JSON list of C-alpha atoms in Angstrom, two decimals:
[
{"chain": "A", "resi": 24, "resn": "MET", "atom": "CA", "xyz": [-13.16, 1.52, 5.12]},
{"chain": "A", "resi": 25, "resn": "GLY", "atom": "CA", "xyz": [-15.01, 4.23, 3.26]},
{"chain": "A", "resi": 26, "resn": "HIS", "atom": "CA", "xyz": [-11.69, 5.66, 2.10]},
{"chain": "A", "resi": 27, "resn": "GLY", "atom": "CA", "xyz": [-10.22, 2.29, 1.11]},
{"chain": "A", "resi": 28, "resn": "ILE", "atom": "CA", "xyz": [-7.48, 2.34, 3.73]},
{"chain": "A", "resi": 29, "resn": "VAL", "atom": "CA", "xyz": [-8.62, -0.88, 5.40]},
{"chain": "A", "resi": 30, "resn": "PHE", "atom": "CA", "xyz": [-10.98, -3.64, 4.43]},
{"chain": "A", "resi": 31, "resn": "LYS", "atom": "CA", "xyz": [-12.91, -6.18, 6.44]},
{"chain": "A", "resi": 32, "resn": "VAL", "atom": "CA", "xyz": [-11.57, -9.72, 6.30]},
{"chain": "A", "resi": 33, "resn": "ARG", "atom": "CA", "xyz": [-14.22, -11.14, 8.64]},
{"chain": "A", "resi": 34, "resn": "ARG", "atom": "CA", "xyz": [-16.12, -9.99, 11.71]},
{"chain": "A", "resi": 35, "resn": "GLY", "atom": "CA", "xyz": [-13.70, -8.10, 13.95]},
{"chain": "A", "resi": 36, "resn": "VAL", "atom": "CA", "xyz": [-10.73, -8.62, 11.61]},
{"chain": "A", "resi": 37, "resn": "TYR", "atom": "CA", "xyz": [-9.58, -5.82, 9.32]},
{"chain": "A", "resi": 38, "resn": "GLN", "atom": "CA", "xyz": [-6.57, -5.55, 7.06]},
{"chain": "A", "resi": 39, "resn": "PHE", "atom": "CA", "xyz": [-4.71, -2.57, 5.66]},
{"chain": "A", "resi": 40, "resn": "ASN", "atom": "CA", "xyz": [-5.12, -2.10, 1.93]},
{"chain": "A", "resi": 41, "resn": "PRO", "atom": "CA", "xyz": [-1.68, -3.21, 0.64]},
{"chain": "A", "resi": 42, "resn": "PRO", "atom": "CA", "xyz": [-0.85, -0.01, -1.27]},
{"chain": "A", "resi": 43, "resn": "TYR", "atom": "CA", "xyz": [-1.28, 1.98, 1.97]},
{"chain": "A", "resi": 44, "resn": "SER", "atom": "CA", "xyz": [0.84, -0.37, 4.05]},
{"chain": "A", "resi": 45, "resn": "TYR", "atom": "CA", "xyz": [3.53, -0.55, 1.34]},
{"chain": "A", "resi": 46, "resn": "ARG", "atom": "CA", "xyz": [3.61, 3.24, 1.18]},
{"chain": "A", "resi": 47, "resn": "VAL", "atom": "CA", "xyz": [4.05, 3.51, 4.96]},
{"chain": "A", "resi": 48, "resn": "ALA", "atom": "CA", "xyz": [6.71, 0.78, 4.90]},
{"chain": "A", "resi": 49, "resn": "GLU", "atom": "CA", "xyz": [8.73, 2.86, 2.43]},
{"chain": "A", "resi": 50, "resn": "PHE", "atom": "CA", "xyz": [9.18, 5.46, 5.17]},
{"chain": "A", "resi": 51, "resn": "ILE", "atom": "CA", "xyz": [10.24, 3.03, 7.92]},
{"chain": "A", "resi": 52, "resn": "PRO", "atom": "CA", "xyz": [13.84, 1.83, 7.40]},
{"chain": "A", "resi": 53, "resn": "GLY", "atom": "CA", "xyz": [14.34, -1.90, 7.82]},
{"chain": "A", "resi": 54, "resn": "THR", "atom": "CA", "xyz": [10.74, -2.94, 7.17]},
{"chain": "A", "resi": 55, "resn": "GLU", "atom": "CA", "xyz": [11.69, -4.39, 3.81]},
{"chain": "A", "resi": 56, "resn": "LEU", "atom": "CA", "xyz": [13.88, -6.94, 5.63]},
{"chain": "A", "resi": 57, "resn": "VAL", "atom": "CA", "xyz": [11.25, -8.10, 8.13]},
{"chain": "A", "resi": 58, "resn": "GLU", "atom": "CA", "xyz": [9.19, -11.21, 7.48]},
{"chain": "A", "resi": 59, "resn": "ALA", "atom": "CA", "xyz": [5.47, -10.42, 7.16]},
{"chain": "A", "resi": 60, "resn": "GLU", "atom": "CA", "xyz": [3.36, -11.49, 10.10]},
{"chain": "A", "resi": 61, "resn": "TYR", "atom": "CA", "xyz": [-0.17, -11.09, 11.39]},
{"chain": "A", "resi": 62, "resn": "VAL", "atom": "CA", "xyz": [-0.39, -9.14, 14.63]},
{"chain": "A", "resi": 63, "resn": "GLN", "atom": "CA", "xyz": [-3.43, -8.14, 16.61]},
{"chain": "A", "resi": 64, "resn": "VAL", "atom": "CA", "xyz": [-3.11, -4.50, 17.64]},
{"chain": "A", "resi": 65, "resn": "ASP", "atom": "CA", "xyz": [-5.10, -1.96, 19.58]},
{"chain": "A", "resi": 66, "resn": "GLN", "atom": "CA", "xyz": [-5.64, 0.78, 17.04]},
{"chain": "A", "resi": 67, "resn": "ASP", "atom": "CA", "xyz": [-5.61, 3.69, 19.49]},
{"chain": "A", "resi": 68, "resn": "LYS", "atom": "CA", "xyz": [-2.37, 2.54, 21.17]},
{"chain": "A", "resi": 69, "resn": "THR", "atom": "CA", "xyz": [-0.67, 1.86, 17.84]},
{"chain": "A", "resi": 70, "resn": "ILE", "atom": "CA", "xyz": [-1.62, 5.25, 16.39]},
{"chain": "A", "resi": 71, "resn": "ALA", "atom": "CA", "xyz": [-0.41, 6.98, 19.56]},
{"chain": "A", "resi": 72, "resn": "LYS", "atom": "CA", "xyz": [2.91, 5.11, 19.36]},
{"chain": "A", "resi": 73, "resn": "ILE", "atom": "CA", "xyz": [3.38, 6.07, 15.69]},
{"chain": "A", "resi": 74, "resn": "ARG", "atom": "CA", "xyz": [2.60, 9.72, 16.43]},
{"chain": "A", "resi": 75, "resn": "ARG", "atom": "CA", "xyz": [5.13, 9.83, 19.29]},
{"chain": "A", "resi": 76, "resn": "ASP", "atom": "CA", "xyz": [7.93, 8.40, 17.12]},
{"chain": "A", "resi": 77, "resn": "GLU", "atom": "CA", "xyz": [9.70, 11.56, 15.97]},
{"chain": "A", "resi": 78, "resn": "SER", "atom": "CA", "xyz": [12.07, 9.54, 13.77]},
{"chain": "A", "resi": 79, "resn": "LEU", "atom": "CA", "xyz": [9.18, 9.02, 11.33]},
{"chain": "A", "resi": 80, "resn": "PRO", "atom": "CA", "xyz": [8.23, 11.66, 8.76]},
{"chain": "A", "resi": 81, "resn": "ASP", "atom": "CA", "xyz": [5.19, 13.80, 9.53]},
{"chain": "A", "resi": 82, "resn": "LEU", "atom": "CA", "xyz": [3.33, 12.23, 6.62]},
{"chain": "A", "resi": 83, "resn": "VAL", "atom": "CA", "xyz": [3.54, 8.88, 8.42]},
{"chain": "A", "resi": 84, "resn": "ARG", "atom": "CA", "xyz": [2.86, 10.26, 11.89]},
{"chain": "A", "resi": 85, "resn": "PHE", "atom": "CA", "xyz": [-0.01, 12.47, 10.75]},
{"chain": "A", "resi": 86, "resn": "PRO", "atom": "CA", "xyz": [-1.15, 11.08, 7.38]},
{"chain": "A", "resi": 87, "resn": "SER", "atom": "CA", "xyz": [-3.50, 13.04, 5.23]},
{"chain": "A", "resi": 88, "resn": "LEU", "atom": "CA", "xyz": [-6.18, 11.13, 3.36]},
{"chain": "A", "resi": 89, "resn": "ASP", "atom": "CA", "xyz": [-5.53, 13.27, 0.31]},
{"chain": "A", "resi": 90, "resn": "HIS", "atom": "CA", "xyz": [-1.85, 12.33, 0.33]},
{"chain": "A", "resi": 91, "resn": "MET", "atom": "CA", "xyz": [-2.71, 8.65, 0.78]},
{"chain": "A", "resi": 92, "resn": "ARG", "atom": "CA", "xyz": [-5.19, 8.81, -2.09]},
{"chain": "A", "resi": 93, "resn": "GLU", "atom": "CA", "xyz": [-2.54, 10.43, -4.30]},
{"chain": "A", "resi": 94, "resn": "ALA", "atom": "CA", "xyz": [-0.01, 7.74, -3.36]},
{"chain": "A", "resi": 95, "resn": "ILE", "atom": "CA", "xyz": [-2.51, 4.98, -4.17]},
{"chain": "A", "resi": 96, "resn": "GLU", "atom": "CA", "xyz": [-3.38, 6.62, -7.47]},
{"chain": "A", "resi": 97, "resn": "GLU", "atom": "CA", "xyz": [0.33, 6.78, -8.33]},
{"chain": "A", "resi": 98, "resn": "LEU", "atom": "CA", "xyz": [0.70, 3.08, -7.53]},
{"chain": "A", "resi": 99, "resn": "ARG", "atom": "CA", "xyz": [-2.39, 2.21, -9.59]},
{"chain": "A", "resi": 100, "resn": "LYS", "atom": "CA", "xyz": [-1.14, 4.30, -12.52]},
{"chain": "A", "resi": 101, "resn": "LYS", "atom": "CA", "xyz": [2.28, 2.62, -12.37]},
{"chain": "A", "resi": 102, "resn": "ARG", "atom": "CA", "xyz": [0.69, -0.85, -12.26]},
{"chain": "A", "resi": 103, "resn": "ALA", "atom": "CA", "xyz": [-1.59, 0.04, -15.18]},
{"chain": "A", "resi": 104, "resn": "GLU", "atom": "CA", "xyz": [1.42, 1.24, -17.19]},
{"chain": "A", "resi": 105, "resn": "ASP", "atom": "CA", "xyz": [3.30, -1.98, -16.36]},
{"chain": "A", "resi": 106, "resn": "ARG", "atom": "CA", "xyz": [0.29, -4.10, -17.42]},
{"chain": "A", "resi": 107, "resn": "ALA", "atom": "CA", "xyz": [-0.03, -2.14, -20.67]},
{"chain": "A", "resi": 108, "resn": "ALA", "atom": "CA", "xyz": [3.68, -2.64, -21.40]},
{"chain": "A", "resi": 109, "resn": "ARG", "atom": "CA", "xyz": [3.36, -6.40, -20.75]},
{"chain": "A", "resi": 110, "resn": "ARG", "atom": "CA", "xyz": [0.30, -6.62, -23.03]},
{"chain": "A", "resi": 111, "resn": "LEU", "atom": "CA", "xyz": [2.11, -4.75, -25.78]},
{"chain": "A", "resi": 112, "resn": "ALA", "atom": "CA", "xyz": [5.18, -6.97, -25.46]},
{"chain": "A", "resi": 113, "resn": "ARG", "atom": "CA", "xyz": [2.97, -10.09, -25.53]},
{"chain": "A", "resi": 114, "resn": "ALA", "atom": "CA", "xyz": [1.13, -8.83, -28.62]},
{"chain": "A", "resi": 115, "resn": "GLN", "atom": "CA", "xyz": [4.43, -8.08, -30.36]},
{"chain": "A", "resi": 116, "resn": "ARG", "atom": "CA", "xyz": [5.75, -11.56, -29.56]},
{"chain": "A", "resi": 117, "resn": "GLN", "atom": "CA", "xyz": [2.55, -13.12, -30.90]},
{"chain": "A", "resi": 118, "resn": "GLU", "atom": "CA", "xyz": [2.78, -10.98, -34.03]},
{"chain": "A", "resi": 119, "resn": "GLU", "atom": "CA", "xyz": [6.39, -12.00, -34.61]},
{"chain": "A", "resi": 120, "resn": "GLY", "atom": "CA", "xyz": [5.48, -15.64, -34.05]},
{"chain": "A", "resi": 121, "resn": "SER", "atom": "CA", "xyz": [2.60, -15.55, -36.55]},
{"chain": "A", "resi": 122, "resn": "ALA", "atom": "CA", "xyz": [4.74, -13.71, -39.13]},
{"chain": "A", "resi": 123, "resn": "GLN", "atom": "CA", "xyz": [7.26, -16.55, -39.17]}
]
């Protein structure tokens, strides 16, 4: 939680921070086609299973917090750029509308 990877939903229930889970999903073929669902997992068993799966890249099997932080910063930067572009386009539309 201190690193922003997961957050507490309620007592005993935690959720992955979406940018982290999206980043991991990019490395696992087929996950984009699967319907989202809530699953209770044992963290130690799940991590062990991921680490044993040699078909996954090392960055997924043995993630580094620095790499995850960089990936989240990239996502945040991209979203900020997209928001700025939308604001600019909105301002231009408003300007064109007031000029007429």
